[in-house]
Short mmCIF file of C-alpha atoms in Angstrom, two decimals:
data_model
loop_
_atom_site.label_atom_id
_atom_site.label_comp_id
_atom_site.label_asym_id
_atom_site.label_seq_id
_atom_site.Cartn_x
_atom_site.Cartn_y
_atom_site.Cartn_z
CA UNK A 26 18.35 -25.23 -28.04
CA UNK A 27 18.26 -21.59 -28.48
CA UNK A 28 15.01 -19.76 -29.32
CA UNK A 29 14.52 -19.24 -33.10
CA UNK A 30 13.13 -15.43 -33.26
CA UNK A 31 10.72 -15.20 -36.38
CA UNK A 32 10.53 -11.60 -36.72
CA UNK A 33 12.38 -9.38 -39.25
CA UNK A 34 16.05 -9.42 -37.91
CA UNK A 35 16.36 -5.66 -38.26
CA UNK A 36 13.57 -5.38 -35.47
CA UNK A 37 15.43 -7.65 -33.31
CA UNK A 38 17.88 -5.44 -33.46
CA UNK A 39 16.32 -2.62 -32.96
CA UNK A 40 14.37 -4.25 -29.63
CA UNK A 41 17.94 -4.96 -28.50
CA UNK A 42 19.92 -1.66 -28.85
CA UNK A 43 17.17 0.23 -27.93
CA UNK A 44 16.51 -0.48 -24.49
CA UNK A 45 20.39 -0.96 -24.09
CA UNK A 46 20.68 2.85 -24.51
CA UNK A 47 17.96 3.41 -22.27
CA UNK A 48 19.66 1.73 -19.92
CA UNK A 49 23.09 3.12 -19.72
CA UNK A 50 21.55 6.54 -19.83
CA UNK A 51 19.63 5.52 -16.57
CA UNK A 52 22.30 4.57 -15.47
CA UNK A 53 24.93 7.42 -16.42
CA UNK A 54 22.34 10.47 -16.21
CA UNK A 55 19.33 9.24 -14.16
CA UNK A 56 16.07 9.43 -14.99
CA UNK A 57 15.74 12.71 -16.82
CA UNK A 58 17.80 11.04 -19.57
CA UNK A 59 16.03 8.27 -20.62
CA UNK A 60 12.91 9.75 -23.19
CA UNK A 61 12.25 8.97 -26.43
CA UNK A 62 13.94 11.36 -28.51
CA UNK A 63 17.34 11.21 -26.35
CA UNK A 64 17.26 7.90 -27.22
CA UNK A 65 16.91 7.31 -30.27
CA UNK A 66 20.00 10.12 -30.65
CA UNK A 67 22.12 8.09 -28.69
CA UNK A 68 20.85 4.87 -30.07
CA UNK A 69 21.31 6.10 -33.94
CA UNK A 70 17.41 5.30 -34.55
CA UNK A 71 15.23 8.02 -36.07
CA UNK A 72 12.75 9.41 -33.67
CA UNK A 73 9.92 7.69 -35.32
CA UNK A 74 11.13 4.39 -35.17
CA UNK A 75 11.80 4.46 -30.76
CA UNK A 76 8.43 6.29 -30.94
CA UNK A 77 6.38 3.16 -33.10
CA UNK A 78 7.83 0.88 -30.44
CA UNK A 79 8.24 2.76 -27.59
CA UNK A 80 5.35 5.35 -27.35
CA UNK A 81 6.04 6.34 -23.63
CA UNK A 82 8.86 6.65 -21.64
CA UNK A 83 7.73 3.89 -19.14
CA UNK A 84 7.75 1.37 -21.93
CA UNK A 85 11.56 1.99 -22.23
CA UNK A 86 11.75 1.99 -18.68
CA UNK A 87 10.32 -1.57 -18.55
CA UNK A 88 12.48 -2.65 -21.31
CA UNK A 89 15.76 -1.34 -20.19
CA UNK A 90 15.14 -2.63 -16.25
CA UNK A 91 14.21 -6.35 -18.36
CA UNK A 92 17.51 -6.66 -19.44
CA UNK A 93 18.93 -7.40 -16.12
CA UNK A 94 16.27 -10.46 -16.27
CA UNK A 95 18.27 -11.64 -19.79
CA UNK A 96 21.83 -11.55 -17.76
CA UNK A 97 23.19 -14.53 -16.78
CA UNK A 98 22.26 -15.98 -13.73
CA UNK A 99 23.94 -17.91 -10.82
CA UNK A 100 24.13 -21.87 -11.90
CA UNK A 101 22.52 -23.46 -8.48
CA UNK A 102 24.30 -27.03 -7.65
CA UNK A 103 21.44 -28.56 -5.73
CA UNK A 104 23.12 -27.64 -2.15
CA UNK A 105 21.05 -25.08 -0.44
CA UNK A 106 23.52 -23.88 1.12
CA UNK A 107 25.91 -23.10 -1.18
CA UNK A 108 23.56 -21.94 -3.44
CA UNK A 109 22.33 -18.87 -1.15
CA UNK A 110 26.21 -17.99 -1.13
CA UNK A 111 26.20 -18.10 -4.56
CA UNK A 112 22.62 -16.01 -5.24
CA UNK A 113 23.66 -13.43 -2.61
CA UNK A 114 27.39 -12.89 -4.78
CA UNK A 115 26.09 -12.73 -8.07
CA UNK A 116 23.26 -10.11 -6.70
CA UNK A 117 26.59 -8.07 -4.96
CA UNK A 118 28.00 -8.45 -8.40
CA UNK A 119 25.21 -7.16 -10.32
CA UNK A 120 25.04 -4.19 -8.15
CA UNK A 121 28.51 -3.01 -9.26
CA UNK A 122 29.22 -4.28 -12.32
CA UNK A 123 26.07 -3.61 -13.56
CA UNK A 124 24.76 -0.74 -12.09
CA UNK A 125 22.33 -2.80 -10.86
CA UNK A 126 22.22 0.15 -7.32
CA UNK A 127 21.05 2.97 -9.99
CA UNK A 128 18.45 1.22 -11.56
CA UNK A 129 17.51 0.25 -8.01
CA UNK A 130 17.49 3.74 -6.20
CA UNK A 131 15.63 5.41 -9.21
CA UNK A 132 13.56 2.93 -9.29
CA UNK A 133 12.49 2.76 -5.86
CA UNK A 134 12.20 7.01 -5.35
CA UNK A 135 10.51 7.23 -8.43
CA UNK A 136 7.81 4.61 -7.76
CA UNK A 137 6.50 6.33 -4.58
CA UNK A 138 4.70 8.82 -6.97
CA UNK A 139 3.84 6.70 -10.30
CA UNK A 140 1.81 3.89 -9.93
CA UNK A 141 2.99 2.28 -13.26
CA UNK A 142 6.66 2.25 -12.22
CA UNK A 143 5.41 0.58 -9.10
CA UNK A 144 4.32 -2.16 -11.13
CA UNK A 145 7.23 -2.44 -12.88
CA UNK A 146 8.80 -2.58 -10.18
CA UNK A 147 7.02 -5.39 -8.60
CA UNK A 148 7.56 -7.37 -11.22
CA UNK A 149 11.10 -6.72 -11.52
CA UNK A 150 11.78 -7.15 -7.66
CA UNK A 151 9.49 -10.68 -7.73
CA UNK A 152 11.58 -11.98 -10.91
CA UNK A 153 14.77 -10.72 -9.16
CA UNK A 154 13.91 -12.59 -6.18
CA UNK A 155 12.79 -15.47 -7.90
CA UNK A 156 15.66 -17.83 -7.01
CA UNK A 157 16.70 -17.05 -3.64
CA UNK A 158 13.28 -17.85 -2.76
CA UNK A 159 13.42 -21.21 -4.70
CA UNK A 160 16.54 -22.18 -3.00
CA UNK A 161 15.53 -21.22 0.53
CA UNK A 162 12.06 -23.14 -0.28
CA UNK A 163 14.50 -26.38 0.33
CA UNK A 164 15.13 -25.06 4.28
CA UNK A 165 11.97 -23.24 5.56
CA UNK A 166 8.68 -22.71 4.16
CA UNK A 167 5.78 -20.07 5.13
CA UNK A 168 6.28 -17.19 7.16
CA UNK A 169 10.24 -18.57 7.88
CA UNK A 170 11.03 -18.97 3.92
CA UNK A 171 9.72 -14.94 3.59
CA UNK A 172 11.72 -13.81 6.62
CA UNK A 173 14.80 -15.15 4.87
CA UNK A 174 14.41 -14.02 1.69
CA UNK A 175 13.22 -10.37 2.60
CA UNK A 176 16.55 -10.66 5.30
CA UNK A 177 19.08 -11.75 2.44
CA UNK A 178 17.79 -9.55 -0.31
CA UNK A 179 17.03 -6.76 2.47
CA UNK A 180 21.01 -6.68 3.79
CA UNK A 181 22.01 -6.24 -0.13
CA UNK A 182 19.79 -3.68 -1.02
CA UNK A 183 19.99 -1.86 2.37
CA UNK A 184 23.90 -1.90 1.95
CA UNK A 185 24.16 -0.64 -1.57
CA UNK A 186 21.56 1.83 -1.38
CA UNK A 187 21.78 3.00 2.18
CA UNK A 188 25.68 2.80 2.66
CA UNK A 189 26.61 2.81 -1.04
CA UNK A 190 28.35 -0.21 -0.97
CA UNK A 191 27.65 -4.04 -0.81
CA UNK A 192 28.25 -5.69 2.91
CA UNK A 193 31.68 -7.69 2.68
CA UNK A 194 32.15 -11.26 2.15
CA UNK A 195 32.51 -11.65 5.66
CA UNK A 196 29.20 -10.23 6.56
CA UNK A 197 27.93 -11.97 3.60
CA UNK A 198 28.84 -15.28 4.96
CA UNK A 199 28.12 -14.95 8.39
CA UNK A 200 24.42 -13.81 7.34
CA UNK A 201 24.22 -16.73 5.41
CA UNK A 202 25.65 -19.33 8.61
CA UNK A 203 23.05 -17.29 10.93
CA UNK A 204 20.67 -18.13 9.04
CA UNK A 205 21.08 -21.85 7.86
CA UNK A 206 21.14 -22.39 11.75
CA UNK A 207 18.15 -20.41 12.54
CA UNK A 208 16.45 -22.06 9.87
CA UNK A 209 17.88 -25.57 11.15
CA UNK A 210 17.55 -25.51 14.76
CA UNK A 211 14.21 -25.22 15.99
CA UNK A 212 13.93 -24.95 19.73
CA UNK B 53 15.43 17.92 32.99
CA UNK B 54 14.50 19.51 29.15
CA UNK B 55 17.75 21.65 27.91
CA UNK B 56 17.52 25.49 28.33
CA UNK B 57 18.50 26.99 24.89
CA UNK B 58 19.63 30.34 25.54
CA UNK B 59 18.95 31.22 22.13
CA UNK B 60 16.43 34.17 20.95
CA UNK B 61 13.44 32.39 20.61
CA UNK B 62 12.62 33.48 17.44
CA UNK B 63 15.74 32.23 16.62
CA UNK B 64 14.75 28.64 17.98
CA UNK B 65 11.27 28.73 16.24
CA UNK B 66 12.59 29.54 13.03
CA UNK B 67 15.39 26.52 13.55
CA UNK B 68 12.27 24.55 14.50
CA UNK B 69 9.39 25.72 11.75
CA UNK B 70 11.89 25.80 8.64
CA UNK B 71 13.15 22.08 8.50
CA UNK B 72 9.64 20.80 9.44
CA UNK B 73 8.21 22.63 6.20
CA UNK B 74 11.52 21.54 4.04
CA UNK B 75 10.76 18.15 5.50
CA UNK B 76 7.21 17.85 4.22
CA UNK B 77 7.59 19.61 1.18
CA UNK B 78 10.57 16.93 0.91
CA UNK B 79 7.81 14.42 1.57
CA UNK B 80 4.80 15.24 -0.46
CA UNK B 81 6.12 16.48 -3.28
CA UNK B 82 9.90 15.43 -3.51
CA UNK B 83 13.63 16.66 -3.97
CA UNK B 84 12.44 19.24 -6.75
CA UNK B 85 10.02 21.74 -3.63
CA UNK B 86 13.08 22.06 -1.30
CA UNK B 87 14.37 24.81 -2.67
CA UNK B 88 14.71 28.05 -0.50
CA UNK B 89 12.60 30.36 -2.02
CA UNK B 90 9.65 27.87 -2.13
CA UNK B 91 10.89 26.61 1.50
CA UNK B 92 10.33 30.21 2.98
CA UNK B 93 7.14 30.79 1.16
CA UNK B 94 5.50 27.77 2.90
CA UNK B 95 7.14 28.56 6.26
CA UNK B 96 5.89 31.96 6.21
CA UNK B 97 9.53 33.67 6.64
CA UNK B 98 11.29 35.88 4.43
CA UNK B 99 13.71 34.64 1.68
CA UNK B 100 16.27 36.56 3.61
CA UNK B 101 15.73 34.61 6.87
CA UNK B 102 15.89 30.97 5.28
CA UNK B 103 18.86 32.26 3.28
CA UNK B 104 20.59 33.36 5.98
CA UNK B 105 20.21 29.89 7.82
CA UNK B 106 20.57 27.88 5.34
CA UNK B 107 22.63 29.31 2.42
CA UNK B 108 22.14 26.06 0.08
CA UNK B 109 19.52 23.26 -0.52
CA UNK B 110 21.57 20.96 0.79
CA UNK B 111 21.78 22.97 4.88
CA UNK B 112 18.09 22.70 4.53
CA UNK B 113 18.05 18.66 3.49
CA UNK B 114 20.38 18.26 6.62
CA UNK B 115 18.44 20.00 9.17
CA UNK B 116 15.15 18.28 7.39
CA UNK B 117 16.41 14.51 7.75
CA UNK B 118 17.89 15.45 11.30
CA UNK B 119 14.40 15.73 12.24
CA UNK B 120 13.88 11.69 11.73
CA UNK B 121 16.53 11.81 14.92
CA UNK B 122 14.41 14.18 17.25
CA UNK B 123 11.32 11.75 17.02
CA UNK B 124 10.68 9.60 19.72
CA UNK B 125 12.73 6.25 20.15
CA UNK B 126 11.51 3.13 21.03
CA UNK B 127 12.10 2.54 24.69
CA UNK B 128 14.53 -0.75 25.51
CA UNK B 129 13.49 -2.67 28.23
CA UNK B 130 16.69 -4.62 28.44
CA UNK B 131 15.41 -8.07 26.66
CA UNK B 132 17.53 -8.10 23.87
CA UNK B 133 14.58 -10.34 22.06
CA UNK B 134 11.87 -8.03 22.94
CA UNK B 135 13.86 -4.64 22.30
CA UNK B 136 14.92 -5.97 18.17
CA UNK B 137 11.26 -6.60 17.98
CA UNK B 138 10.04 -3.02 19.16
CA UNK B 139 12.98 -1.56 17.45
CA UNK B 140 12.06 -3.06 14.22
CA UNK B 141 8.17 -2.29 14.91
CA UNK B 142 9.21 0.96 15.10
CA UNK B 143 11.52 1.61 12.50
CA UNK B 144 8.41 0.00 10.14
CA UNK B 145 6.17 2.46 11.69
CA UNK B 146 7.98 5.76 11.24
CA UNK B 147 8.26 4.29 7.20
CA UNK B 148 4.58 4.51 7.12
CA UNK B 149 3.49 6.95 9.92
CA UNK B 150 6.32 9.69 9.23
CA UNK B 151 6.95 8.54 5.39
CA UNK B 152 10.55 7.74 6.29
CA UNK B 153 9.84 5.33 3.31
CA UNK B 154 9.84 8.49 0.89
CA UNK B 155 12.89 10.59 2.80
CA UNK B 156 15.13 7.45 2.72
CA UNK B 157 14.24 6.56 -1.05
CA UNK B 158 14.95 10.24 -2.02
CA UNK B 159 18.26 10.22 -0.51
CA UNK B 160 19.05 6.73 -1.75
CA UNK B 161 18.57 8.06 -5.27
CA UNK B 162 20.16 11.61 -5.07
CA UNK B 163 23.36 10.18 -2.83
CA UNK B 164 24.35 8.08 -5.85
CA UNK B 165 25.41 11.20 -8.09
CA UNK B 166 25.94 13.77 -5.36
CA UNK B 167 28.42 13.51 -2.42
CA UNK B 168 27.41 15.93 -0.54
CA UNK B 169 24.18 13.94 -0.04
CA UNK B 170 25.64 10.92 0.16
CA UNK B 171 27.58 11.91 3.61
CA UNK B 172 23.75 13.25 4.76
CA UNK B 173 22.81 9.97 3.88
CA UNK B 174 25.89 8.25 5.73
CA UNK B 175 25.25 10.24 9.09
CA UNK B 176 21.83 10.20 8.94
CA UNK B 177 21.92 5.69 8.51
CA UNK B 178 24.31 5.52 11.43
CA UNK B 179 22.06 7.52 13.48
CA UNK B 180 19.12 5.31 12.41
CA UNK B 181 20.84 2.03 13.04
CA UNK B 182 22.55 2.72 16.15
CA UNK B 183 19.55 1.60 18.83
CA UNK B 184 19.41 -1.98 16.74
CA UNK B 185 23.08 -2.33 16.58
CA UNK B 186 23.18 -1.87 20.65
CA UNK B 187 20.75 -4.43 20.91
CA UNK B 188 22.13 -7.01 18.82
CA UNK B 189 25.45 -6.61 20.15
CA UNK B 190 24.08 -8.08 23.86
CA UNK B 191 23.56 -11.04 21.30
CA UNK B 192 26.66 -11.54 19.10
CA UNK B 193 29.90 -9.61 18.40
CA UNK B 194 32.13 -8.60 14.95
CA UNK B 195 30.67 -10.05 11.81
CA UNK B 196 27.53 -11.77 13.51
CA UNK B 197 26.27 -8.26 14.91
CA UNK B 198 27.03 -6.57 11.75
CA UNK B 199 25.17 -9.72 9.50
CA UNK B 200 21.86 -9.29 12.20
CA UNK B 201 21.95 -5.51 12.22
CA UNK B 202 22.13 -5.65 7.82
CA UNK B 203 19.43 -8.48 7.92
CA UNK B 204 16.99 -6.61 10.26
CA UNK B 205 17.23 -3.09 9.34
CA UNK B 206 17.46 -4.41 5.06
CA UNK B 207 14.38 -6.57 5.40
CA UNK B 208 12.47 -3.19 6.33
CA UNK B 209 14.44 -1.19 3.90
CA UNK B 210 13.93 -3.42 1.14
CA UNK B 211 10.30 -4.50 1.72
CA UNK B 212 9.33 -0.59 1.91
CA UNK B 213 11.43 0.40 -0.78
CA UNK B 214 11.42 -2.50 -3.49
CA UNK B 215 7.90 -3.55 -2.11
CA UNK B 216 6.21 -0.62 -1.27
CA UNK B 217 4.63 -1.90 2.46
CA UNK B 218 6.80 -3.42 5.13
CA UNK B 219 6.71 -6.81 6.41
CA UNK B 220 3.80 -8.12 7.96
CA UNK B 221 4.15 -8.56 11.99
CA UNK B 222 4.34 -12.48 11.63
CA UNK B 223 7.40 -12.34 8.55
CA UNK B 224 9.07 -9.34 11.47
CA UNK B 225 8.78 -11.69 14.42
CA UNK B 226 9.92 -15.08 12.38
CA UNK B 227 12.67 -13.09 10.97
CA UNK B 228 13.46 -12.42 14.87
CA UNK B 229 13.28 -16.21 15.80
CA UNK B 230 15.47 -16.70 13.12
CA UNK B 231 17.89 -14.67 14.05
CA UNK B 232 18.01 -15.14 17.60
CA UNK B 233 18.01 -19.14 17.03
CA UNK B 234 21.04 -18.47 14.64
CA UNK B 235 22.84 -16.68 16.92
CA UNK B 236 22.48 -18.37 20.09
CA UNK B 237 22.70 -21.99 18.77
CA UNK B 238 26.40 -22.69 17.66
CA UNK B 239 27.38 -25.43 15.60
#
C-alpha cells in the first residue's frame, strides 16, 4: 500500500519540484548552480518559499542527491549471484541515465573541504551501497563481504569517474565470476 | 646512471619549482589558486616567466599531475601476490601521504565538463594503473586482467573518494585473496 502523505498537497509539491531542479542544475551546471534563488527561478517558486524550506544551499544539496534513493531499484530474485549482476547494471545504468557520475564527482571534490557534504555523502554512499552489501552478505561475511563490496562498487565508480565511462559488460561479468569463485573456493 | 639535462639550469629549476607550487596550491586550496598569476606569486618568478612556460591553466595542471609520475614506485619483486599488495599499499599511501585523494577528485569533477582535462585525466590514469596492470597480467589475461586491475585500483578510488579514508590493511589483503583465489581456481 502506498504511503498516505498528510500534509497540504501544495507542499508536497513543492518538496518534489524543488529538489528536482536542484538536481538537474547539478547536474547540467555543477555546483555553482544550485543556490537558493537560482532555484526557485528555474523551479517557478518565489524566493521566499525555497528559502522557508530550504535555508542553505546544503539542504538542497541533500534533497536533490535523496532523490536517487526514491528511484527504482534492482528487484533481487534470491540468487546471489545473479543478483550482484543485476545491482552492478542498474548502478552502470544510473550513472548514465541519470547522471548519477556528476552528482558523484561533485560530490566527492567538494567534500574534501566541507565537512557537512561529507556527511551527506556518507550517508548517500552507505544507502547506495546498501544492497550489494545485503546480497554479498549471502557469500562472505567480515573482512571478505567488505573487500567485495568496496571491489564491485570501487570498479564502477573508478570507471565512470576516472575513465568517464562504465567498464563493459564483459568486464562487468568477469568481475562478478572472479569473484563468486574467490568468495567460493577457499584454499 | 641519472640523465644529464643539457638544459640551462635555471631553466630546469623553474620546470621543477613551478608545477610543485601549482601542485600544492592545487592541493590545499583547489582548482580556483592555479591560476598563473597567483602560481608565479607563490613560486617566486615573474608573471612573465610562468606565462611564458605555461601559456594557460591547463599547461600548468599537466605539468602539476605529471608530478604524481616522478614519485617513487613501488619496487616489484617478481611475486605477482606480493607486488598487487605493495602496489595497492602504495597507491593508498600516496592518497593520504601526497593527497592524491584531492588531485584525483579535482580532476574527476572538472574532466566531466571540460575535455581538455578530461584527456589530463585519461593520460595521467593510464600512467597510474600501468605497474598493477603488469602485475595482474602474470595472473590472468583479456577481460580477467582488466576485471582485477578495475576491482583493485576502484576499491582504493572509491573508498578515498566516496569514503574519505582507504581500506583498512586487512579489507586490502582479503580483497587480494579474493582475487588471486578467483583467478587461479577455474571452474
Amino acid at each position: 500500500m502506498a504511503t498516505t502523505d498528510s500534509r497540504d498537497p501544495r507542499v508536497v509539491r513543492t518538496h518534489n519540484d524543488v529538489p528536482t531542479v536542484a538536481l538537474r542544475l547539478l547536474i547540467d551546471e555543477g555546483w555553482e548552480a544550485v543556490t537558493p534563488g537560482r532555484v526557485a527561478e528555474e523551479a517557478g517558486y518565489s524566493r521566499a518559499t525555497v528559502y522557508n524550506h530550504w535555508p542553505h544551499r546544503i539542504d538542497l544539496l541533500r534533497d536533490a542527491f535523496a532523490l536517487y534513493g526514491k528511484m527504482p531499484h534492482f528487484e533481487t530474485s534470491g540468487d546471489a549471484e545473479s543478483d550482484l549482476r543485476g545491482e552492478i547494471a542498474s548502478f552502470c545504468r544510473a550513472m548514465v541515465e541519470h547522471r548519477l557520475d556528476r552528482a558523484l564527482a561533485t560530490l566527492a571534490e567538494r567534500a574534501q573541504t566541507n565537512p557537512e557534504l561529507a556527511s551527506i555523502r556518507d550517508a548517500f554512499i552507505a544507502d547506495g551501497e546498501r544492497p550489494m552489501r545485503q546480497t554479498v552478505l549471502a557469500l562472505a561475511e567480515g573482512p571478505e563481504a567488505e573487500a567485495a563490496v568496496q571491489m564491485l562498487c570501487g570498479m564502477v565508480t573508478h570507471s565512470v569517474l576516472m575513465h568517464g565511462q562504465p567498464p563493459t559488460s564483459v568486464v562487468l561479468n568477469t568481475a562478478v565470476d572472479i569473484l563468486v569463485r574467490g568468495l567460493t573456493h577457499r584454499d
